[in-house]
mmCIF file of C-alpha atoms in Angstrom:
data_model
loop_
_atom_site.group_PDB
_atom_site.id
_atom_site.type_symbol
_atom_site.label_atom_id
_atom_site.label_comp_id
_atom_site.label_asym_id
_atom_site.label_seq_id
_atom_site.Cartn_x
_atom_site.Cartn_y
_atom_site.Cartn_z
ATOM 1 C CA MET A 30 -4.133 -15.477 20.741
ATOM 2 C CA THR A 31 -3.649 -11.788 19.924
ATOM 3 C CA LEU A 32 -6.862 -9.792 19.912
ATOM 4 C CA SER A 33 -7.348 -7.167 17.200
ATOM 5 C CA THR A 34 -7.310 -3.494 18.206
ATOM 6 C CA ALA A 35 -8.654 -2.288 14.848
ATOM 7 C CA ASP A 36 -12.002 -0.529 15.217
ATOM 8 C CA PRO A 37 -14.067 -0.838 12.007
ATOM 9 C CA ARG A 38 -16.273 2.040 13.145
ATOM 10 C CA LEU A 39 -13.425 4.393 12.161
ATOM 11 C CA ASP A 40 -13.447 3.281 8.510
ATOM 12 C CA GLY A 41 -14.171 6.243 6.229
ATOM 13 C CA THR A 42 -14.201 8.868 8.973
ATOM 14 C CA PHE A 43 -12.959 12.414 8.359
ATOM 15 C CA CYS A 44 -9.667 13.176 10.069
ATOM 16 C CA ILE A 45 -7.154 16.066 10.095
ATOM 17 C CA LEU A 46 -4.583 14.704 12.556
ATOM 18 C CA GLU A 47 -3.417 11.115 12.711
ATOM 19 C CA ALA A 48 -3.515 9.469 16.124
ATOM 20 C CA ASP A 49 0.182 10.347 16.651
ATOM 21 C CA GLY A 50 -0.411 14.025 15.877
ATOM 22 C CA THR A 51 0.888 13.937 12.302
ATOM 23 C CA PRO A 52 -1.202 16.157 10.001
ATOM 24 C CA ARG A 53 -3.126 14.121 7.453
ATOM 25 C CA GLN A 54 -4.620 17.225 5.838
ATOM 26 C CA PRO A 55 -2.167 20.114 6.339
ATOM 27 C CA THR A 56 -4.298 22.589 4.365
ATOM 28 C CA LEU A 57 -7.088 22.286 6.929
ATOM 29 C CA LEU A 58 -4.991 23.042 9.982
ATOM 30 C CA PRO A 59 -6.209 26.077 11.967
ATOM 31 C CA GLU A 60 -4.012 29.022 12.866
ATOM 32 C CA ASP A 61 -1.656 28.385 15.765
ATOM 33 C CA ALA A 62 -3.547 30.640 18.175
ATOM 34 C CA ALA A 63 -6.811 28.833 17.452
ATOM 35 C CA ALA A 64 -5.228 25.394 17.909
ATOM 36 C CA LEU A 65 -3.766 26.480 21.254
ATOM 37 C CA ARG A 66 -7.088 27.900 22.404
ATOM 38 C CA MET A 67 -8.861 24.648 21.577
ATOM 39 C CA TYR A 68 -6.206 22.526 23.300
ATOM 40 C CA ARG A 69 -6.436 24.589 26.483
ATOM 41 C CA ALA A 70 -10.224 24.303 26.501
ATOM 42 C CA MET A 71 -10.080 20.549 25.957
ATOM 43 C CA ARG A 72 -7.418 19.975 28.622
ATOM 44 C CA ARG A 73 -9.446 22.009 31.121
ATOM 45 C CA THR A 74 -12.435 19.701 30.716
ATOM 46 C CA ARG A 75 -10.307 16.561 31.129
ATOM 47 C CA VAL A 76 -8.814 17.834 34.377
ATOM 48 C CA PHE A 77 -12.301 18.569 35.651
ATOM 49 C CA ASP A 78 -13.499 15.088 34.709
ATOM 50 C CA GLU A 79 -10.594 13.411 36.509
ATOM 51 C CA ARG A 80 -11.089 15.494 39.651
ATOM 52 C CA ALA A 81 -14.845 14.942 39.586
ATOM 53 C CA LEU A 82 -14.340 11.211 40.076
ATOM 54 C CA VAL A 83 -12.110 11.905 43.094
ATOM 55 C CA LEU A 84 -14.771 14.206 44.531
ATOM 56 C CA GLN A 85 -17.401 11.532 44.044
ATOM 57 C CA ARG A 86 -15.243 8.988 45.870
ATOM 58 C CA GLN A 87 -14.832 11.514 48.710
ATOM 59 C CA GLY A 88 -18.593 11.876 48.994
ATOM 60 C CA ARG A 89 -18.503 15.466 47.731
ATOM 61 C CA LEU A 90 -20.350 14.721 44.481
ATOM 62 C CA GLY A 91 -23.265 12.450 43.595
ATOM 63 C CA VAL A 92 -23.282 9.861 40.831
ATOM 64 C CA TYR A 93 -21.202 11.293 38.022
ATOM 65 C CA PRO A 94 -21.202 10.333 34.296
ATOM 66 C CA LEU A 95 -17.576 10.345 33.137
ATOM 67 C CA PHE A 96 -16.581 11.620 29.703
ATOM 68 C CA GLY A 97 -12.767 11.384 29.818
ATOM 69 C CA GLY A 98 -11.396 10.277 26.456
ATOM 70 C CA MET A 99 -14.384 11.787 24.604
ATOM 71 C CA GLU A 100 -13.581 15.437 25.233
ATOM 72 C CA ALA A 101 -12.412 16.182 21.677
ATOM 73 C CA THR A 102 -15.938 15.603 20.366
ATOM 74 C CA GLN A 103 -17.552 17.687 23.096
ATOM 75 C CA VAL A 104 -15.142 20.632 23.045
ATOM 76 C CA GLY A 105 -14.400 20.661 19.323
ATOM 77 C CA ALA A 106 -18.097 20.838 18.490
ATOM 78 C CA VAL A 107 -19.086 23.472 21.052
ATOM 79 C CA LEU A 108 -16.260 25.822 20.093
ATOM 80 C CA ALA A 109 -17.920 26.166 16.685
ATOM 81 C CA LEU A 110 -20.859 27.965 18.328
ATOM 82 C CA ASN A 111 -21.398 31.645 19.006
ATOM 83 C CA PRO A 112 -22.272 31.830 22.729
ATOM 84 C CA PRO A 113 -24.503 32.978 24.312
ATOM 85 C CA HIS A 114 -26.649 33.375 21.177
ATOM 86 C CA ASP A 115 -26.481 29.856 19.737
ATOM 87 C CA TRP A 116 -28.069 27.055 21.738
ATOM 88 C CA LEU A 117 -26.541 23.966 23.326
ATOM 89 C CA ALA A 118 -28.635 20.883 24.217
ATOM 90 C CA PRO A 119 -26.312 18.451 26.045
ATOM 91 C CA THR A 120 -26.711 14.879 27.207
ATOM 92 C CA TYR A 121 -26.173 13.906 30.835
ATOM 93 C CA ARG A 122 -22.574 13.008 29.854
ATOM 94 C CA GLY A 123 -22.050 16.497 28.500
ATOM 95 C CA SER A 124 -20.185 18.206 31.339
ATOM 96 C CA GLY A 125 -17.383 18.947 28.879
ATOM 97 C CA THR A 126 -19.788 20.609 26.460
ATOM 98 C CA ALA A 127 -21.222 22.833 29.180
ATOM 99 C CA LEU A 128 -17.792 23.896 30.432
ATOM 100 C CA ALA A 129 -16.664 24.692 26.908
ATOM 101 C CA TYR A 130 -19.826 26.708 26.324
ATOM 102 C CA GLY A 131 -19.218 28.824 29.409
ATOM 103 C CA LEU A 132 -21.088 27.210 32.316
ATOM 104 C CA PRO A 133 -19.251 28.290 35.491
ATOM 105 C CA MET A 134 -17.443 25.388 37.140
ATOM 106 C CA HIS A 135 -19.166 25.856 40.496
ATOM 107 C CA LYS A 136 -22.550 25.520 38.757
ATOM 108 C CA LEU A 137 -21.425 22.239 37.265
ATOM 109 C CA ILE A 138 -20.367 20.968 40.697
ATOM 110 C CA LEU A 139 -23.747 21.947 42.121
ATOM 111 C CA THR A 140 -25.463 20.137 39.269
ATOM 112 C CA TRP A 141 -23.797 16.855 40.171
ATOM 113 C CA ARG A 142 -24.631 17.435 43.819
ATOM 114 C CA GLY A 143 -28.301 17.550 42.869
ATOM 115 C CA HIS A 144 -28.515 21.158 44.014
ATOM 116 C CA PRO A 145 -31.267 23.161 42.252
ATOM 117 C CA ASP A 146 -28.860 26.071 41.712
ATOM 118 C CA GLY A 147 -26.964 23.779 39.384
ATOM 119 C CA PHE A 148 -29.987 23.256 37.179
ATOM 120 C CA ARG A 149 -31.173 26.869 37.161
ATOM 121 C CA MET A 150 -29.492 27.954 33.960
ATOM 122 C CA ASN A 151 -28.914 31.608 33.207
ATOM 123 C CA PRO A 152 -31.796 32.544 30.850
ATOM 124 C CA ASP A 153 -29.426 34.824 28.926
ATOM 125 C CA GLN A 154 -27.155 31.878 28.214
ATOM 126 C CA HIS A 155 -28.751 29.508 25.716
ATOM 127 C CA LEU A 156 -27.713 26.335 27.511
ATOM 128 C CA LEU A 157 -30.316 23.693 28.331
ATOM 129 C CA PRO A 158 -30.033 21.586 31.517
ATOM 130 C CA PHE A 159 -28.504 18.115 31.290
ATOM 131 C CA TYR A 160 -30.976 15.545 30.038
ATOM 132 C CA THR A 161 -30.993 12.206 31.818
ATOM 133 C CA PRO A 162 -33.939 10.738 29.849
ATOM 134 C CA ILE A 163 -32.340 9.482 26.663
ATOM 135 C CA ALA A 164 -32.774 11.613 23.500
ATOM 136 C CA ASN A 165 -35.512 13.835 24.995
ATOM 137 C CA GLN A 166 -33.443 16.862 24.101
ATOM 138 C CA LEU A 167 -33.703 16.294 20.337
ATOM 139 C CA PRO A 168 -37.387 17.257 19.853
ATOM 140 C CA HIS A 169 -36.706 20.223 22.152
ATOM 141 C CA ALA A 170 -33.703 21.195 20.036
ATOM 142 C CA ALA A 171 -35.724 20.963 16.830
ATOM 143 C CA GLY A 172 -38.479 23.114 18.339
ATOM 144 C CA ILE A 173 -36.032 25.759 19.540
ATOM 145 C CA ALA A 174 -34.404 25.801 16.109
ATOM 146 C CA LEU A 175 -37.787 26.353 14.443
ATOM 147 C CA ALA A 176 -38.464 29.262 16.786
ATOM 148 C CA GLU A 177 -35.037 30.732 16.005
ATOM 149 C CA GLN A 178 -35.674 30.295 12.292
ATOM 150 C CA ARG A 179 -38.958 32.198 12.437
ATOM 151 C CA LEU A 180 -37.654 34.891 14.782
ATOM 152 C CA ALA A 181 -34.674 35.519 12.519
ATOM 153 C CA ALA A 182 -36.939 35.775 9.455
ATOM 154 C CA ARG A 183 -39.113 38.290 11.261
ATOM 155 C CA GLU A 184 -36.085 40.373 12.306
ATOM 156 C CA GLY A 185 -34.259 40.061 8.983
ATOM 157 C CA ARG A 186 -31.058 38.454 10.326
ATOM 158 C CA ASP A 187 -29.288 35.121 10.315
ATOM 159 C CA PRO A 188 -30.711 32.596 12.795
ATOM 160 C CA ASN A 189 -29.010 31.346 15.914
ATOM 161 C CA VAL A 190 -28.103 27.668 15.603
ATOM 162 C CA VAL A 191 -28.939 24.792 17.972
ATOM 163 C CA LEU A 192 -26.280 22.156 18.656
ATOM 164 C CA ALA A 193 -27.686 18.972 20.203
ATOM 165 C CA PHE A 194 -25.810 15.898 21.387
ATOM 166 C CA VAL A 195 -26.998 12.313 21.682
ATOM 167 C CA GLY A 196 -25.247 9.039 22.422
ATOM 168 C CA ASP A 197 -25.170 6.016 20.128
ATOM 169 C CA GLY A 198 -27.753 4.341 22.359
ATOM 170 C CA GLY A 199 -29.976 7.380 22.041
ATOM 171 C CA THR A 200 -30.298 6.839 18.274
ATOM 172 C CA SER A 201 -32.470 3.804 19.043
ATOM 173 C CA GLU A 202 -34.943 5.908 21.008
ATOM 174 C CA GLY A 203 -38.159 7.275 19.551
ATOM 175 C CA ASP A 204 -37.312 10.880 20.399
ATOM 176 C CA PHE A 205 -34.224 10.692 18.185
ATOM 177 C CA HIS A 206 -36.409 9.953 15.174
ATOM 178 C CA VAL A 207 -39.090 12.466 16.158
ATOM 179 C CA GLY A 208 -36.517 15.217 16.525
ATOM 180 C CA LEU A 209 -34.700 14.493 13.281
ATOM 181 C CA ASN A 210 -37.886 14.081 11.272
ATOM 182 C CA PHE A 211 -39.146 17.445 12.500
ATOM 183 C CA ALA A 212 -35.780 19.118 11.896
ATOM 184 C CA GLY A 213 -35.523 17.709 8.363
ATOM 185 C CA ALA A 214 -39.108 18.560 7.405
ATOM 186 C CA TYR A 215 -38.782 22.197 8.505
ATOM 187 C CA ARG A 216 -35.092 22.578 7.506
ATOM 188 C CA VAL A 217 -34.356 24.146 10.877
ATOM 189 C CA PRO A 218 -30.942 25.597 11.812
ATOM 190 C CA ALA A 219 -29.736 22.678 13.923
ATOM 191 C CA VAL A 220 -26.720 20.383 14.150
ATOM 192 C CA PHE A 221 -27.057 16.953 15.747
ATOM 193 C CA VAL A 222 -23.926 15.217 17.021
ATOM 194 C CA ILE A 223 -23.967 11.497 17.801
ATOM 195 C CA GLU A 224 -21.257 10.671 20.328
ATOM 196 C CA ASN A 225 -20.701 7.087 19.225
ATOM 197 C CA ASN A 226 -18.567 5.781 22.072
ATOM 198 C CA GLY A 227 -19.324 2.142 21.338
ATOM 199 C CA TRP A 228 -21.515 1.517 24.365
ATOM 200 C CA ALA A 229 -25.110 2.117 25.439
ATOM 201 C CA ILE A 230 -24.374 1.521 29.151
ATOM 202 C CA SER A 231 -23.495 -2.207 28.839
ATOM 203 C CA THR A 232 -24.735 -2.876 25.286
ATOM 204 C CA PRO A 233 -22.169 -2.577 22.476
ATOM 205 C CA THR A 234 -23.203 -0.574 19.427
ATOM 206 C CA GLN A 235 -23.178 -3.592 17.108
ATOM 207 C CA LEU A 236 -25.833 -5.302 19.245
ATOM 208 C CA GLN A 237 -28.246 -2.384 19.336
ATOM 209 C CA SER A 238 -28.380 -1.578 15.614
ATOM 210 C CA ALA A 239 -27.972 -3.450 12.329
ATOM 211 C CA ALA A 240 -27.229 -0.216 10.434
ATOM 212 C CA ASN A 241 -23.760 -0.021 8.900
ATOM 213 C CA THR A 242 -23.342 3.456 10.350
ATOM 214 C CA LEU A 243 -25.504 5.573 12.634
ATOM 215 C CA ALA A 244 -24.952 8.530 10.319
ATOM 216 C CA SER A 245 -26.938 6.677 7.637
ATOM 217 C CA ARG A 246 -30.077 7.366 9.650
ATOM 218 C CA GLY A 247 -29.954 10.970 8.473
ATOM 219 C CA GLU A 248 -30.871 9.913 4.941
ATOM 220 C CA GLY A 249 -34.311 8.789 6.071
ATOM 221 C CA TYR A 250 -35.071 12.335 7.141
ATOM 222 C CA GLY A 251 -33.429 14.174 4.255
ATOM 223 C CA ILE A 252 -30.586 15.337 6.495
ATOM 224 C CA PRO A 253 -27.001 15.228 5.166
ATOM 225 C CA ALA A 254 -24.639 13.320 7.421
ATOM 226 C CA VAL A 255 -20.906 13.320 8.124
ATOM 227 C CA ARG A 256 -18.742 10.767 9.930
ATOM 228 C CA VAL A 257 -15.709 12.067 11.787
ATOM 229 C CA ASP A 258 -12.934 10.745 14.018
ATOM 230 C CA GLY A 259 -14.308 11.920 17.348
ATOM 231 C CA ASN A 260 -10.897 11.914 19.057
ATOM 232 C CA ASP A 261 -9.484 14.385 16.543
ATOM 233 C CA LEU A 262 -10.502 17.749 17.982
ATOM 234 C CA LEU A 263 -9.477 19.671 14.860
ATOM 235 C CA ALA A 264 -11.553 17.397 12.630
ATOM 236 C CA VAL A 265 -14.622 17.605 14.844
ATOM 237 C CA HIS A 266 -14.349 21.366 15.017
ATOM 238 C CA HIS A 267 -13.971 21.606 11.245
ATOM 239 C CA VAL A 268 -17.064 19.554 10.362
ATOM 240 C CA VAL A 269 -19.249 21.165 13.019
ATOM 241 C CA GLN A 270 -18.104 24.623 11.961
ATOM 242 C CA GLU A 271 -19.151 23.838 8.389
ATOM 243 C CA ALA A 272 -22.493 22.434 9.566
ATOM 244 C CA VAL A 273 -23.182 25.484 11.747
ATOM 245 C CA ALA A 274 -22.381 27.847 8.868
ATOM 246 C CA ARG A 275 -24.666 25.862 6.564
ATOM 247 C CA ALA A 276 -27.501 25.967 9.104
ATOM 248 C CA ARG A 277 -27.034 29.701 9.669
ATOM 249 C CA ARG A 278 -27.370 30.496 5.960
ATOM 250 C CA GLY A 279 -30.590 28.494 5.654
ATOM 251 C CA GLY A 280 -29.236 25.150 4.464
ATOM 252 C CA GLY A 281 -30.992 23.122 7.141
ATOM 253 C CA PRO A 282 -29.769 20.590 9.704
ATOM 254 C CA THR A 283 -26.781 18.254 9.614
ATOM 255 C CA LEU A 284 -26.237 14.933 11.393
ATOM 256 C CA ILE A 285 -22.672 14.218 12.534
ATOM 257 C CA GLU A 286 -21.522 10.838 13.822
ATOM 258 C CA ALA A 287 -18.348 11.246 15.889
ATOM 259 C CA ILE A 288 -16.537 7.956 16.489
ATOM 260 C CA THR A 289 -14.946 7.802 19.917
ATOM 261 C CA TYR A 290 -14.705 5.247 22.734
ATOM 262 C CA ARG A 291 -15.913 5.131 26.308
ATOM 263 C CA ILE A 292 -12.648 4.182 28.011
ATOM 264 C CA LEU A 293 -14.111 4.821 31.470
ATOM 265 C CA PRO A 294 -17.115 3.351 33.302
ATOM 266 C CA HIS A 295 -20.608 4.470 32.298
ATOM 267 C CA THR A 296 -20.844 6.387 35.576
ATOM 268 C CA SER A 297 -18.921 6.564 38.827
ATOM 269 C CA SER A 298 -21.159 3.699 40.038
ATOM 270 C CA ASP A 299 -20.571 1.377 37.080
ATOM 271 C CA ASP A 300 -18.179 -1.576 36.795
ATOM 272 C CA PRO A 301 -17.433 -2.449 33.136
ATOM 273 C CA ALA A 302 -15.577 -5.584 34.226
ATOM 274 C CA ARG A 303 -19.016 -7.155 34.779
ATOM 275 C CA TYR A 304 -19.898 -6.957 31.058
ATOM 276 C CA HIS A 305 -16.642 -6.370 29.135
ATOM 277 C CA ARG A 306 -15.401 -9.366 27.192
ATOM 278 C CA SER A 307 -11.646 -9.805 26.939
ATOM 279 C CA GLU A 308 -11.621 -8.198 23.471
ATOM 280 C CA ASP A 309 -13.567 -5.210 24.813
ATOM 281 C CA ALA A 310 -11.002 -4.655 27.550
ATOM 282 C CA VAL A 311 -8.222 -4.809 24.937
ATOM 283 C CA GLN A 312 -10.061 -2.322 22.738
ATOM 284 C CA ALA A 313 -10.610 0.108 25.605
ATOM 285 C CA ASP A 314 -6.968 -0.127 26.604
ATOM 286 C CA HIS A 315 -5.889 0.531 23.001
ATOM 287 C CA TRP A 316 -8.016 3.668 22.754
ATOM 288 C CA ARG A 317 -6.766 4.793 26.160
ATOM 289 C CA ARG A 318 -3.070 4.419 25.312
ATOM 290 C CA HIS A 319 -2.977 5.149 21.568
ATOM 291 C CA ARG A 320 -5.963 7.308 20.644
ATOM 292 C CA ASP A 321 -6.155 9.793 23.510
ATOM 293 C CA PRO A 322 -7.419 13.098 22.072
ATOM 294 C CA GLY A 323 -5.271 15.261 24.330
ATOM 295 C CA GLN A 324 -2.075 13.393 23.522
ATOM 296 C CA ARG A 325 -2.870 13.653 19.795
ATOM 297 C CA LEU A 326 -3.253 17.427 19.705
ATOM 298 C CA ARG A 327 -0.446 17.957 22.210
ATOM 299 C CA ALA A 328 1.881 15.912 19.989
ATOM 300 C CA TYR A 329 1.017 18.148 17.049
ATOM 301 C CA LEU A 330 1.489 21.358 19.052
ATOM 302 C CA GLY A 331 4.726 20.129 20.615
ATOM 303 C CA GLY A 332 6.066 19.017 17.247
ATOM 304 C CA HIS A 333 5.571 22.542 15.910
ATOM 305 C CA GLY A 334 7.178 24.286 18.874
ATOM 306 C CA LEU A 335 3.868 25.558 20.236
ATOM 307 C CA TRP A 336 3.643 23.580 23.475
ATOM 308 C CA THR A 337 6.076 22.443 26.178
ATOM 309 C CA ASP A 338 5.990 20.461 29.413
ATOM 310 C CA ASP A 339 6.268 23.714 31.356
ATOM 311 C CA LEU A 340 3.200 25.125 29.604
ATOM 312 C CA GLU A 341 1.348 21.902 30.326
ATOM 313 C CA GLN A 342 2.161 22.089 34.031
ATOM 314 C CA GLN A 343 1.181 25.739 34.111
ATOM 315 C CA LEU A 344 -2.170 25.002 32.471
ATOM 316 C CA VAL A 345 -2.990 22.144 34.846
ATOM 317 C CA ALA A 346 -2.076 24.346 37.831
ATOM 318 C CA GLU A 347 -4.420 27.068 36.523
ATOM 319 C CA VAL A 348 -7.299 24.611 36.179
ATOM 320 C CA GLU A 349 -6.596 23.139 39.619
ATOM 321 C CA ALA A 350 -6.783 26.656 41.096
ATOM 322 C CA GLU A 351 -10.027 27.322 39.240
ATOM 323 C CA LEU A 352 -11.424 24.058 40.569
ATOM 324 C CA ARG A 353 -10.465 24.916 44.159
ATOM 325 C CA ASP A 354 -12.236 28.280 43.855
ATOM 326 C CA ALA A 355 -15.267 26.612 42.297
ATOM 327 C CA LEU A 356 -15.442 24.050 45.109
ATOM 328 C CA ALA A 357 -15.317 26.788 47.723
ATOM 329 C CA GLN A 358 -18.100 28.635 45.931
ATOM 330 C CA ALA A 359 -20.203 25.474 45.651
ATOM 331 C CA ASP A 360 -19.625 24.596 49.312
ATOM 332 C CA ALA A 361 -20.899 28.048 50.260
ATOM 333 C CA ALA A 362 -24.206 27.565 48.435
ATOM 334 C CA PRO A 363 -27.216 27.626 50.761
ATOM 335 C CA GLY A 364 -28.860 24.370 51.780
ATOM 336 C CA ILE A 365 -31.957 23.264 49.930
ATOM 337 C CA GLU A 366 -35.434 22.184 50.880
ATOM 338 C CA PRO A 367 -36.858 18.973 49.375
ATOM 339 C CA TRP A 368 -39.611 20.732 47.432
ATOM 340 C CA GLU A 369 -37.051 22.850 45.585
ATOM 341 C CA LEU A 370 -36.180 19.772 43.553
ATOM 342 C CA LEU A 371 -39.554 20.132 41.821
ATOM 343 C CA GLU A 372 -38.968 23.746 40.824
ATOM 344 C CA HIS A 373 -37.605 24.894 37.478
ATOM 345 C CA VAL A 374 -39.363 22.071 35.639
ATOM 346 C CA PHE A 375 -41.976 24.171 33.807
ATOM 347 C CA GLU A 376 -42.322 27.945 33.514
ATOM 348 C CA THR A 377 -45.848 27.457 34.904
ATOM 349 C CA PRO A 378 -45.855 24.485 37.325
ATOM 350 C CA THR A 379 -48.412 21.798 36.584
ATOM 351 C CA PRO A 380 -51.131 20.990 39.157
ATOM 352 C CA ASP A 381 -49.417 17.657 39.900
ATOM 353 C CA LEU A 382 -46.112 19.350 40.700
ATOM 354 C CA LEU A 383 -47.786 21.937 42.899
ATOM 355 C CA GLU A 384 -49.596 19.179 44.787
ATOM 356 C CA GLN A 385 -46.370 17.249 45.313
ATOM 357 C CA GLN A 386 -44.599 20.369 46.550
ATOM 358 C CA SER A 387 -47.417 20.995 49.033
ATOM 359 C CA GLU A 388 -47.169 17.428 50.310
ATOM 360 C CA LEU A 389 -43.434 17.797 50.853
ATOM 361 C CA ARG A 390 -43.898 21.088 52.706
ATOM 362 C CA ALA A 391 -46.584 19.538 54.927
ATOM 363 C CA LEU A 392 -44.382 16.581 55.785
ATOM 364 C CA HIS A 393 -41.531 18.917 56.603
ATOM 365 C CA GLU A 394 -43.673 21.081 58.868
ATOM 366 C CA GLU A 395 -44.956 17.994 60.671
ATOM 367 C CA GLY A 396 -41.388 17.001 61.376
ATOM 368 C CA GLY A 397 -41.702 13.832 59.378
ATOM 369 C CA ARG A 398 -39.784 12.668 56.394
ATOM 370 C CA PRO A 399 -38.341 13.975 54.188
#
C-alpha cells in the first residue's frame, strides 16, 4: 500500500514560490539583493542547528530543541522587524529567530549550556529570553505591545511592534487565549505567528484540536488571520511584513498560521520512532526531501543566476568559522555558581527567590551539595 504524502494543512495557504522554486506569484518577488540576504540568513541558522546537535552529542551543549526544516518561518518573519527597536518573543525552539534578530552566536551557545550569561539579554536589544513554559510569552507580548502603543502616542511617533511565536500545541494553552484576547481588545501593535509543525511533542495537531485551522482562532478575538506556507521564506516574509506595517500604523494585531513540519526530533533527547506511525514517517520524509525551505529558495536563486555551488560552499565556510569563534568565546566564559541560576528572573527578586539563593550559598559554604 502506498501512503499519501499530501498534507491537507497546506490547503489554501499563501505561497510565492512553489516547492521546486518556481515562482507562483512573480509580481511579489523581492529584489535580488533582498532575496540573497534572506537566503544567507536562513542558511546560517540551519548550519547552526545542525552543528548544535553534534555539540550536544559531544557533551558540549545541554538538551537542545531542534528547528531544522522550520527555519523559513523563523527567519522570514524576523527579517520583517526593525531591530533593536521592535520586540521579539520567541519560543524555546526559536534559536533561528534569535540568530536572525541579532543575538550573538556565543550567547546562544551559552543559553543551551544553561549558563546565566546566555539568558541575560542586552536591555538595549528588545529580545526576550526563550520561554520553555508553553505560550507564557503571549500575555507578555501583548503587555509589551500595549506599553509601546501608549509610549508612542505620548511621543507622537509610530509604535514599535512585538512579534511573538507559539507552536501549534501552544494554541491549546490558556495563555494563548489570554494573550490574544488582550491584544485584540486593546488593538495593540503585535503580530502572533503560530509555527504549525504538525506535532505538540508526540501529539499530532489533528488530535489536539477539532478546529479546521488554527488561524480560525483569531476570529474569536477580533484579530484578522492569515495562513501561509511556512517553508516558503518569501511568502512568510511578505505576510509578516504586511502585518507589521498594519500594526505600526494602528491597525491592531494579526494572527499568522505558518504551516511547516517538524522533520527532526522534538529535542536532542527525543526519539520520534516511539510514537510515529508508518504514515507519519512517510510524511516527515516527504517534507525532508521535497519541501526543504533552503532547497526551495536556493533553486529559485540558482535558476536566476544569483547563486552557485561555489557561493554555497563559501557561505557554509563563513558560518563554520563564525561558529568556531563563538565556541571559543563561549568556552572562555567564567564558571557559574548555583545561585546564579535564580538571578535575572525578576527586576526585583521575590522573597522566595532570595531565600532559595541564600540556602544555596549556605550549602556551598558548608561544602555540601550543590
